[in-house]
XYZ file of C-alpha atoms in Angstrom:
708
model
C -11.987 -40.033 9.474
C -12.572 -36.865 9.465
C -13.296 -36.155 13.597
C -9.694 -38.293 13.737
C -7.478 -35.704 12.133
C -9.082 -32.277 13.964
C -8.516 -34.256 17.381
C -4.534 -34.493 15.797
C -5.004 -31.259 14.792
C -6.015 -29.785 17.395
C -3.343 -31.343 19.611
C -0.262 -30.576 17.286
C 1.618 -26.757 18.071
C 0.836 -23.939 15.468
C 3.335 -24.983 12.669
C 2.916 -28.846 12.570
C -0.478 -27.768 12.376
C -0.357 -25.277 9.733
C 2.378 -28.746 8.002
C -0.203 -30.921 8.303
C -3.067 -29.153 6.193
C -0.161 -29.111 3.960
C 0.099 -32.370 4.243
C -3.605 -33.716 4.174
C -4.462 -30.920 1.153
C -1.309 -33.149 -1.580
C -3.014 -36.779 0.199
C -6.231 -35.118 -0.751
C -7.506 -31.795 -1.315
C -10.847 -31.355 -2.487
C -12.237 -33.746 0.349
C -10.838 -31.689 3.239
C -11.914 -29.062 4.555
C -11.375 -28.327 8.263
C -14.523 -27.207 9.994
C -12.749 -23.386 11.683
C -14.503 -22.488 15.137
C -16.356 -20.021 15.781
C -13.696 -16.849 15.845
C -12.735 -15.795 19.734
C -9.989 -12.865 20.518
C -6.610 -13.355 20.139
C -5.361 -10.032 19.944
C -3.312 -10.573 23.509
C -2.857 -14.740 23.456
C -1.124 -14.504 19.770
C 2.302 -16.667 19.363
C 4.428 -14.708 19.581
C 7.156 -17.011 18.626
C 4.873 -18.368 15.296
C 3.467 -17.130 12.001
C 0.011 -15.266 12.179
C -2.971 -17.665 11.541
C -6.369 -16.303 10.165
C -8.095 -16.838 12.816
C -5.255 -14.016 14.583
C -7.104 -12.201 12.885
C -10.738 -13.608 13.105
C -10.840 -14.919 9.029
C -12.655 -18.078 10.049
C -15.674 -17.883 7.536
C -16.908 -18.978 3.670
C -20.308 -18.860 1.805
C -20.275 -20.765 -0.147
C -20.801 -24.697 1.221
C -18.988 -26.452 -1.562
C -15.643 -27.822 -1.782
C -12.683 -26.706 -2.127
C -9.732 -27.466 -3.909
C -6.083 -27.160 -4.008
C -4.051 -24.214 -6.717
C -1.328 -22.601 -5.532
C -1.193 -18.661 -5.565
C 2.107 -16.750 -6.957
C 3.515 -19.902 -7.907
C 5.651 -17.268 -10.739
C 4.990 -13.146 -10.629
C 3.679 -13.091 -13.385
C 0.939 -14.904 -12.172
C -0.817 -12.411 -10.557
C -1.694 -9.120 -12.744
C -2.927 -5.472 -11.642
C -4.333 -2.910 -13.414
C -5.667 -0.070 -11.568
C -9.436 1.464 -12.174
C -9.439 5.375 -12.318
C -12.155 6.607 -10.789
C -14.309 6.981 -14.605
C -13.790 3.406 -13.960
C -11.242 2.823 -17.394
C -8.945 0.064 -16.622
C -5.011 1.180 -16.940
C -2.432 -0.222 -19.054
C 0.460 0.486 -20.134
C 0.362 0.834 -24.281
C 2.939 2.761 -24.991
C 6.416 3.146 -24.061
C 7.325 7.304 -26.052
C 7.484 10.075 -25.002
C 4.291 12.701 -27.026
C 6.844 14.513 -30.473
C 4.518 17.427 -29.958
C 5.868 18.009 -26.341
C 9.297 15.697 -26.401
C 11.084 19.367 -26.455
C 11.002 22.301 -25.944
C 13.944 24.459 -25.612
C 15.556 25.623 -21.495
C 16.741 29.203 -20.658
C 20.554 28.247 -20.122
C 20.694 30.583 -17.034
C 25.164 31.101 -17.602
C 24.595 34.395 -17.958
C 22.803 35.305 -14.688
C 25.563 32.677 -13.026
C 28.442 35.306 -14.262
C 26.188 38.247 -13.372
C 26.484 40.997 -10.836
C 24.380 40.587 -8.070
C 25.154 42.967 -5.456
C 21.523 43.881 -5.070
C 20.373 40.604 -4.839
C 22.979 39.659 -2.011
C 21.854 43.232 -0.470
C 18.329 42.258 -0.182
C 18.344 38.779 1.338
C 20.682 40.491 3.810
C 17.875 42.219 4.758
C 15.607 38.996 4.943
C 18.241 36.830 6.073
C 21.061 37.847 8.730
C 24.556 39.170 7.170
C 26.117 35.570 8.001
C 24.376 33.946 5.148
C 24.593 36.520 3.045
C 28.288 36.214 3.364
C 28.205 32.647 3.331
C 25.368 33.032 -0.122
C 28.396 35.421 -1.704
C 31.045 33.454 -1.569
C 29.369 30.315 -2.990
C 27.950 32.268 -5.562
C 31.649 33.331 -6.308
C 32.946 30.084 -5.910
C 30.606 28.263 -8.108
C 30.684 31.744 -11.516
C 34.349 31.042 -10.862
C 33.976 26.913 -11.333
C 36.232 27.036 -8.560
C 36.821 22.498 -7.342
C 36.623 22.403 -3.857
C 34.084 19.666 -3.858
C 31.342 22.114 -2.400
C 27.879 21.782 -3.819
C 25.745 24.155 -1.848
C 25.231 25.998 1.490
C 22.979 25.159 4.454
C 21.776 27.748 5.534
C 21.148 28.660 9.031
C 18.438 26.981 11.312
C 14.829 27.866 11.711
C 11.573 26.697 13.004
C 10.209 29.368 11.749
C 7.855 28.213 8.696
C 7.053 31.179 7.587
C 9.662 32.617 7.930
C 11.679 29.507 5.479
C 9.047 30.024 2.912
C 9.936 33.701 2.423
C 13.569 33.210 1.733
C 12.289 30.335 -0.458
C 10.102 32.185 -2.341
C 12.885 34.836 -2.556
C 15.760 32.075 -4.738
C 12.599 31.681 -7.679
C 11.961 34.722 -7.688
C 15.436 36.939 -7.244
C 17.409 34.282 -9.090
C 16.442 31.720 -11.040
C 19.770 29.608 -10.916
C 19.797 28.701 -7.885
C 17.495 26.145 -5.987
C 16.814 25.300 -2.523
C 15.212 22.416 -0.156
C 14.548 21.898 3.315
C 16.937 19.315 5.115
C 16.468 18.879 8.941
C 19.010 20.625 11.606
C 20.703 20.692 14.156
C 17.289 20.477 16.633
C 14.307 18.272 16.477
C 12.680 21.460 16.176
C 14.704 23.235 14.234
C 15.107 22.757 10.224
C 17.682 24.020 7.079
C 17.334 25.756 4.099
C 19.376 24.469 1.569
C 21.274 26.020 -1.641
C 22.789 24.974 -4.482
C 23.035 25.704 -7.883
C 19.863 24.871 -10.523
C 21.220 22.115 -12.822
C 17.922 21.371 -14.844
C 17.433 21.012 -17.755
C 20.297 22.595 -19.851
C 21.235 24.698 -17.530
C 25.129 24.149 -17.946
C 24.791 20.988 -15.506
C 28.557 20.795 -15.386
C 29.273 23.283 -13.047
C 29.556 23.278 -9.386
C 27.166 19.807 -9.444
C 29.795 16.844 -9.310
C 28.016 13.427 -8.410
C 27.688 12.617 -5.025
C 27.685 9.337 -4.418
C 29.033 7.350 -1.812
C 28.705 10.502 0.325
C 25.808 9.790 2.135
C 23.682 13.534 2.873
C 20.545 14.116 2.147
C 19.330 13.589 -1.133
C 18.084 17.167 -3.147
C 14.591 17.933 -3.510
C 13.922 19.944 -6.608
C 10.589 20.579 -7.004
C 8.945 23.347 -8.757
C 13.558 24.989 -9.327
C 13.389 24.467 -13.023
C 11.857 26.913 -16.299
C 8.612 25.585 -17.007
C 6.198 26.668 -19.301
C 3.038 28.244 -18.453
C 1.426 26.455 -21.602
C 1.715 22.750 -20.088
C 0.403 21.544 -16.328
C 2.412 21.285 -13.675
C 2.400 17.169 -13.267
C 4.149 14.640 -15.571
C 1.046 11.669 -15.360
C 1.900 8.313 -16.610
C 2.121 4.662 -16.342
C 4.593 2.989 -13.829
C 4.638 -0.685 -15.414
C 6.523 -2.940 -11.971
C 7.608 -6.641 -12.067
C 8.092 -8.182 -8.726
C 8.609 -4.800 -7.339
C 6.272 -2.512 -4.495
C 5.502 0.864 -5.288
C 7.773 3.025 -3.377
C 11.306 0.188 -4.402
C 10.109 1.231 -8.396
C 9.725 4.967 -7.766
C 12.495 4.909 -6.172
C 14.751 4.341 -8.588
C 13.081 6.095 -9.904
C 13.596 9.278 -8.493
C 17.466 8.588 -8.036
C 17.966 8.507 -11.686
C 16.163 12.251 -12.065
C 17.580 13.183 -9.033
C 14.202 14.262 -7.401
C 13.392 12.088 -4.055
C 10.108 9.885 -3.321
C 7.754 12.574 -2.070
C 7.969 14.432 -5.475
C 5.293 11.860 -6.549
C 1.999 10.967 -6.032
C -0.076 7.558 -6.802
C -3.296 6.765 -5.797
C -2.060 3.432 -3.860
C 0.318 0.744 -3.750
C 0.258 -2.196 -5.612
C 1.399 -5.269 -4.578
C 5.127 -6.336 -5.309
C 5.625 -10.046 -6.061
C 2.695 -9.472 -8.746
C 2.469 -8.082 -12.674
C 1.107 -4.327 -11.614
C 0.479 -0.329 -13.659
C -0.819 2.138 -11.786
C -0.770 5.874 -12.212
C 2.006 7.920 -11.044
C 2.233 11.817 -11.095
C 5.335 13.961 -10.389
C 5.858 17.020 -10.606
C 7.468 19.363 -13.616
C 8.929 16.678 -15.260
C 10.189 16.325 -18.531
C 7.637 13.171 -21.217
C 11.702 12.354 -23.035
C 13.487 12.414 -20.182
C 11.432 9.974 -18.289
C 10.411 8.323 -20.769
C 14.651 7.866 -21.396
C 15.162 5.790 -18.353
C 12.886 2.739 -19.725
C 16.502 1.747 -21.492
C 18.302 2.014 -17.975
C 15.280 0.275 -16.238
C 14.773 -3.393 -14.819
C 11.851 -4.780 -14.155
C 9.868 -1.030 -14.437
C 8.834 0.736 -16.915
C 6.318 4.592 -18.302
C 5.011 5.760 -21.169
C 1.447 6.838 -21.881
C 2.740 10.490 -20.705
C 0.805 13.329 -20.504
C 0.893 16.640 -18.608
C -2.248 18.010 -15.974
C -2.926 20.407 -13.676
C -3.036 18.230 -10.652
C -1.251 15.194 -9.280
C -2.977 12.156 -8.213
C -3.197 11.618 -4.073
C -3.125 8.453 -1.479
C -7.347 7.115 -2.632
C -8.092 8.503 -5.748
C -9.003 5.541 -7.568
C -12.285 3.427 -8.378
C -10.971 -0.120 -7.636
C -8.166 -2.970 -9.340
C -8.794 -5.351 -11.870
C -7.089 -8.239 -11.121
C -5.875 -11.566 -13.646
C -5.069 -14.110 -11.162
C -3.480 -17.962 -12.306
C -3.498 -20.373 -9.855
C -1.701 -23.092 -10.575
C -1.172 -27.109 -9.657
C -5.390 -27.291 -9.186
C -6.410 -30.638 -8.322
C -9.572 -31.805 -7.434
C -11.927 -34.291 -7.535
C -12.921 -33.456 -10.993
C -13.070 -30.074 -13.202
C -16.539 -29.790 -12.430
C -16.052 -29.536 -8.193
C -12.965 -26.273 -9.869
C -16.327 -25.265 -12.736
C -19.078 -25.172 -9.607
C -16.253 -23.080 -6.766
C -15.714 -20.869 -10.641
C -18.730 -20.181 -10.874
C -20.320 -19.845 -7.053
C -17.540 -16.890 -6.663
C -19.073 -15.146 -9.412
C -22.654 -15.586 -8.126
C -22.489 -15.346 -4.629
C -18.956 -13.643 -4.359
C -17.377 -13.766 -1.334
C -17.135 -12.401 2.628
C -15.293 -8.925 2.680
C -12.407 -9.672 4.906
C -9.550 -7.791 5.937
C -6.761 -9.685 4.112
C -3.939 -11.038 5.574
C -1.637 -8.587 4.455
C -3.299 -6.099 6.265
C -1.727 -7.755 9.794
C 1.335 -7.259 8.606
C 4.517 -9.761 7.237
C 6.420 -10.703 10.400
C 5.497 -13.356 14.102
C 4.870 -9.178 15.787
C 1.461 -8.556 14.551
C 0.070 -4.922 13.619
C -2.553 -4.572 15.797
C -1.400 -5.905 18.482
C 0.895 -2.560 18.058
C -2.292 -0.994 17.019
C -3.632 -1.861 20.554
C -0.673 -0.526 22.209
C -1.259 2.605 20.714
C -4.720 3.208 21.656
C -4.332 2.192 25.289
C -1.234 5.174 25.022
C 1.743 2.232 25.467
C 4.416 4.331 23.989
C 7.744 2.440 25.253
C 5.732 -1.369 24.927
C 4.700 0.358 21.745
C 8.250 1.974 20.694
C 9.187 -2.775 22.005
C 6.960 -4.728 19.323
C 8.850 -2.683 16.018
C 12.013 -2.979 17.506
C 12.234 -5.733 19.773
C 13.639 -8.926 17.858
C 11.254 -11.380 16.099
C 10.566 -14.838 14.234
C 10.432 -15.006 10.917
C 13.110 -13.181 9.704
C 16.303 -13.099 7.881
C 18.707 -13.590 10.032
C 20.747 -10.195 9.142
C 17.917 -8.997 10.262
C 17.478 -10.524 13.766
C 20.607 -10.046 14.255
C 20.038 -6.443 14.354
C 17.628 -6.172 16.590
C 19.775 -8.209 19.222
C 22.188 -5.710 18.937
C 20.514 -3.080 19.373
C 18.421 -5.359 22.261
C 21.847 -6.293 23.818
C 23.670 -3.138 23.638
C 21.192 0.159 23.150
C 23.952 1.187 20.417
C 22.004 3.655 18.852
C 24.411 4.432 16.480
C 26.025 1.416 15.886
C 22.528 -0.179 14.919
C 21.518 2.485 12.604
C 24.644 2.186 10.879
C 23.295 -2.037 10.244
C 19.768 -1.203 8.906
C 19.211 -1.364 6.007
C 17.094 1.525 3.919
C 13.285 -0.628 3.976
C 13.078 -1.016 7.775
C 11.243 3.340 7.868
C 9.931 2.558 10.965
C 12.804 1.346 12.458
C 14.371 3.813 11.803
C 12.812 6.818 12.136
C 13.098 5.375 16.009
C 15.737 5.106 16.614
C 17.105 8.047 15.421
C 14.417 9.854 16.997
C 15.088 8.326 19.735
C 19.107 9.694 19.472
C 17.520 13.158 19.559
C 15.194 12.856 22.541
C 16.457 9.585 24.570
C 13.216 7.826 26.835
C 10.797 10.341 24.128
C 8.948 7.347 23.462
C 5.686 9.075 21.867
C 7.975 11.678 19.730
C 10.172 8.771 18.731
C 6.149 6.599 17.339
C 5.344 10.354 16.123
C 8.784 10.141 14.190
C 6.993 7.848 12.240
C 5.999 8.050 8.699
C 1.996 8.799 8.810
C 0.772 6.701 6.904
C 3.185 3.958 8.242
C 1.935 4.735 12.172
C -1.434 5.087 11.371
C -1.596 1.980 9.541
C -1.125 0.540 13.106
C -3.649 1.840 14.672
C -6.428 1.138 11.167
C -4.818 -2.749 12.095
C -6.140 -3.032 15.524
C -9.637 -1.752 14.424
C -8.887 -3.976 10.892
C -9.180 -7.046 12.961
C -11.796 -6.298 15.649
C -14.054 -5.782 12.110
C -13.125 -9.200 10.324
C -13.587 -10.678 14.043
C -17.236 -8.954 14.206
C -17.605 -9.808 10.853
C -17.192 -13.706 11.401
C -19.708 -13.548 13.974
C -22.554 -12.288 12.212
C -21.758 -15.274 9.352
C -22.291 -18.178 11.457
C -24.963 -16.186 14.252
C -27.452 -15.508 11.277
C -25.824 -16.430 8.725
C -25.063 -15.325 4.529
C -28.520 -15.069 3.121
C -31.421 -12.578 4.940
C -31.354 -9.521 6.605
C -31.884 -9.770 10.474
C -33.588 -6.840 12.401
C -30.817 -4.327 14.081
C -28.272 -4.940 10.380
C -26.647 -2.236 9.711
C -27.838 -0.968 6.090
C -26.577 1.526 2.994
C -29.600 3.918 3.408
C -30.726 3.712 -0.831
C -29.827 6.966 -2.151
C -26.292 6.242 -1.396
C -25.105 5.448 -4.184
C -21.023 4.872 -2.513
C -19.065 3.535 -0.115
C -15.529 5.762 1.126
C -14.199 3.727 3.821
C -11.799 4.884 6.409
C -9.533 2.472 4.389
C -9.712 3.069 0.950
C -6.821 0.376 0.123
C -6.426 -0.865 -2.699
C -5.927 -4.537 -0.508
C -2.666 -5.536 -1.096
C 0.023 -3.261 -0.312
C 1.348 -0.519 2.825
C 5.688 -1.825 3.362
C 5.701 -4.240 6.613
C 9.127 -4.141 7.565
C 9.692 -8.032 6.573
C 11.184 -7.848 2.979
C 11.699 -12.076 2.508
C 7.234 -12.110 2.234
C 5.911 -10.752 -1.036
C 3.047 -9.319 1.146
C 2.683 -5.634 1.494
C -0.732 -3.679 3.671
C -1.888 -0.673 1.470
C -2.840 1.845 3.517
C -4.597 4.389 2.701
C -5.005 7.084 5.426
C -8.500 9.026 3.393
C -10.928 11.504 4.904
C -14.713 10.173 5.295
C -17.091 13.045 4.342
C -20.062 12.813 7.106
C -22.932 11.739 3.936
C -20.853 8.760 3.940
C -21.315 8.779 8.872
C -25.269 9.077 8.310
C -26.104 7.133 5.686
C -27.076 4.026 7.312
C -29.529 2.538 9.165
C -30.291 0.351 11.370
C -33.415 -2.818 9.532
C -36.598 -2.756 12.139
C -39.240 -5.291 10.776
C -40.648 -2.762 7.957
C -37.294 -3.059 6.156
C -37.247 -6.947 6.035
C -40.596 -6.831 5.171
C -40.438 -4.599 2.186
C -37.401 -5.945 0.606
C -36.344 -2.698 -0.021
C -32.530 -4.502 1.406
C -30.935 -7.779 0.757
C -28.169 -9.376 2.983
C -25.479 -8.239 0.409
C -26.307 -4.094 1.571
C -24.926 -5.742 5.293
C -22.466 -3.212 7.365
C -20.200 -3.349 9.229
C -18.654 -0.504 11.307
C -15.415 0.269 12.640
C -14.699 1.376 15.376
C -14.382 5.647 15.749
C -16.279 8.824 17.583
C -19.492 8.609 14.199
C -20.498 5.739 13.813
C -23.145 4.027 15.243
C -22.957 -0.326 15.567
C -25.229 -3.346 14.896
C -28.627 -3.255 17.012
C -28.257 -6.253 18.466
C -25.435 -8.693 20.328
C -22.915 -8.135 17.874
C -22.625 -4.502 18.831
C -21.529 -6.564 22.645
C -19.691 -7.909 20.661
C -17.897 -5.381 19.590
C -17.210 -4.072 23.130
C -16.726 -7.466 24.792
C -13.512 -7.545 22.291
C -11.634 -4.527 22.439
C -12.430 -4.980 26.628
C -10.434 -8.365 26.822
C -7.782 -6.131 24.739
C -7.967 -3.567 27.458
C -8.985 -1.476 24.866
C -12.696 1.407 24.982
C -14.499 2.547 22.164
C -15.922 4.580 24.360
C -13.486 6.155 26.251
C -10.449 7.369 25.497
C -7.733 6.100 26.952
C -5.020 9.203 27.140
C -5.019 12.775 24.871
C -3.347 12.552 21.840
C -5.720 12.290 19.011
C -4.463 10.529 16.555
C -3.609 7.093 18.416
C -7.312 7.767 19.512
C -10.431 5.989 18.705
C -12.730 8.430 20.280
C -10.914 11.425 17.670
C -11.083 9.174 14.716
C -14.195 9.444 13.168
C -14.188 5.957 11.580
C -16.694 4.109 9.005
C -17.972 1.538 7.686
C -17.865 -1.697 5.307
C -19.339 -3.994 3.654
C -19.602 -7.867 4.446
C -20.037 -9.684 1.294
C -17.633 -9.093 -1.805
C -18.776 -8.625 -5.618
C -16.307 -9.507 -8.221
C -17.434 -7.077 -10.555
C -16.757 -8.149 -14.686
C -15.765 -12.230 -13.516
C -14.179 -14.559 -16.191
C -12.765 -18.021 -15.819
C -11.594 -20.383 -18.232
C -9.721 -23.654 -17.086
C -5.725 -24.078 -19.182
C -3.691 -26.725 -18.912
C -0.057 -26.476 -19.573
C 2.954 -29.048 -19.168
C 6.017 -26.476 -18.716
C 5.606 -24.840 -15.257
C 8.271 -21.288 -16.903
C 4.908 -21.199 -19.020
C 3.621 -17.687 -18.868
C -0.427 -18.264 -19.661
C -1.748 -14.050 -19.055
C -0.325 -11.816 -21.490
C 1.286 -8.534 -19.015
C 0.940 -4.752 -21.077
C 4.530 -4.824 -20.936
C 4.128 -8.550 -23.094
C 1.178 -6.441 -25.810
C 3.143 -3.358 -26.370
C 6.267 -5.600 -27.691
C 4.019 -7.188 -29.842
C 3.122 -4.159 -31.103
C 6.304 -2.791 -31.074
C 7.946 -5.904 -33.677
C 4.121 -5.635 -36.273
C 2.554 -2.677 -37.597
C 2.094 -0.812 -34.065
C -1.339 -1.470 -33.311
C -2.231 -0.981 -29.624
C -5.496 -2.842 -29.182
C -5.996 -3.823 -24.970
C -9.317 -5.172 -24.176
C -11.785 -2.502 -23.363
C -13.765 -2.531 -19.694
C -15.335 0.232 -18.128
C -17.073 -0.819 -14.611
C -18.980 2.757 -13.912
C -22.371 1.868 -15.914
C -24.461 4.264 -15.052
C -27.080 1.573 -13.724
C -24.295 0.371 -11.402
C -24.477 -3.268 -12.619
C -20.724 -3.399 -14.683
C -20.166 -3.005 -18.790
C -18.540 -5.614 -19.852
C -17.096 -5.975 -23.999
C -14.749 -9.042 -23.677
C -16.603 -11.956 -23.712
C -13.728 -15.658 -22.895
C -14.725 -19.587 -22.972
C -14.521 -21.379 -19.443
C -12.571 -24.310 -21.385
C -8.819 -23.491 -23.314
C -8.151 -25.540 -25.719
C -4.686 -25.960 -25.368
C -3.671 -29.885 -23.599
C -0.474 -30.277 -20.558
C -0.649 -32.956 -18.014
C -0.679 -29.496 -15.719
C -3.956 -27.630 -14.559
C -4.363 -24.503 -14.059
C -7.301 -22.341 -13.452
C -7.213 -18.005 -14.263
C -9.683 -15.770 -13.544
C -10.233 -12.222 -14.044
C -12.897 -9.529 -12.058
C -12.610 -5.816 -10.689
C -12.608 -5.281 -6.810
C -13.501 -2.288 -5.035
C -10.565 -0.618 -4.028
C -11.264 -2.217 -0.460
C -11.614 -5.431 -1.020
C -8.859 -7.982 -0.865
C -8.508 -10.291 -4.280
C -6.864 -12.555 -1.936
C -10.275 -12.983 0.049
C -11.636 -14.403 -2.906
C -9.500 -16.985 -3.434
C -9.361 -18.350 0.394
C -13.350 -18.895 -1.423
C -12.044 -21.116 -3.920
C -10.019 -23.186 -2.287
C -11.683 -22.855 1.248
C -7.283 -22.663 2.209
C -5.331 -20.518 4.393
C -4.661 -17.260 2.239
C -0.578 -16.789 3.724
C 2.082 -16.231 2.376
C 3.734 -19.309 4.066
C 0.936 -21.518 3.161
C 1.570 -20.721 0.301
C 5.058 -20.537 -0.823
C 5.079 -24.319 1.074
C 2.640 -26.021 -0.552
C 4.829 -23.625 -3.529
C 7.291 -25.937 -2.434
């Protein structure tokens, strides 16, 4: 029967195959396990008009031979809880919404007297720096705001300049001589030019009513007031806080907070973006903002809370985290018996999973990011731009109509007026093509670096996934073989080119819940040189285990396994017209031979793994307590908050566990859920651990259909 069903599935279309698989799972999920064959390169053959499948990106193997079972991932966003783990191994929780009383208020010097004083000397000094035109404009602006003339002008823009040194000198002049005015930089009339914008300092209590009309609806570039306010010397220049959010991605949440504070999103620092369809807590820093001001936003924020404030001297950078603590609940569990689920959960905790890059890495639309990455690596700039801009299946109808409008009309202005803000790459490309028609390379470079590098990193991940599957299929999951690569025994950690938190950078389809988090880190020399090739002596001595095996992400400073896996890398890339050894153009950021490369462990191991089976009746009943739930309960009670303490960086390398749960819930109900908690390094995907349990696809489309 299984053989007949598999033959039927082979002749169905991709979408029909997905539906048929779901139906079979619904009928008897615990007895059906699709036997995925040896992965093949599908980079060029991927059907552009259908959703991406796991096998398309090399995800095709499992560690355990145990049967899977049915379970619904993210039936409720609160079923997926993520708490960041900082570099000291502490799990980040939201424990307080209040600003510390000792730093809640400090007097801020008013600038009214400075504004109304005589500034003739400063104007003349500025004339020597910037010239007569800008000096006269500044004098007129200062006269206007000091006399409180309401003509609608809240700022002036100085003459364009492509000289960054000169612009820096102008910024410093205002900081030193005219502190009641602040400056920021905006785009100039030419692609290479910038202009300095000057406005009244509206920070603190500086008579913000003067000359500070609301800018709502004007469509101008937001002000960037970083570093403009008076700041006490005894406080760190960065405010660090814990960001708690529900069903929102990190950029969306910080964009809203920034808008309320009147600052640009680039003022914030964070270690990485977190899942959208989830409840997450992470650290964030912001430059020169007061805790009481940020805390006051809690009354207006919906689905977002900020708290646990402190002042620090350094802002957070991407990649500055040890990992994430996940609490994941799979609802609607169906298996032949509870013992099947228990055995699968125990096996995951003991043996781990194949450390694939998850589906989020390759985008949620019908144009996978790794295909765009291949175009960039080959230097096919125009084709890459077309793939980013062209219509694609699976998108919302309104977005598809906008793409079709541009493809047919080539009307850049009309398209830009329609494009929503979240289509960051598309907007950047069109704005550049408007200024520089036909310059497709420049248009690609106008995309924010983190986003444009996602495409190339995605192709590296595509190659790695396929190589990992071949390694597992040929040599299994329980032995070292000659030519394998392992980290040297003295190597204490893994720093990877994709130190992503593994669930999420923004893909271009807001209808999908999955985001891919890309973090552009700089790997050290030690990381690249700490890998060795396994020889006979290593195997005989037992010094290394199969769990130590790593595979490379292609680059200029990595080595490949000294066995047939190396040739597989070459053959797979060759099918896509990509060379791993020779540069195909002179644009370094899009060239594999100019990238360092890195290594990634083939097998992932969840730390501090706990699980329990829960019976429930109502699908809407929360099965997990969030940080905000704990805070609210504390505020209703005695005000004390008790969080489970888990430190994931014990001296001996093993995780310390300070909380225990039984594996069987005492609750009753007709439905069964599996609730798991575990910690993963910043480079591992939780969805790949879930895949090992269920033995089914982790794609968003699959679980949405299952949920329905």
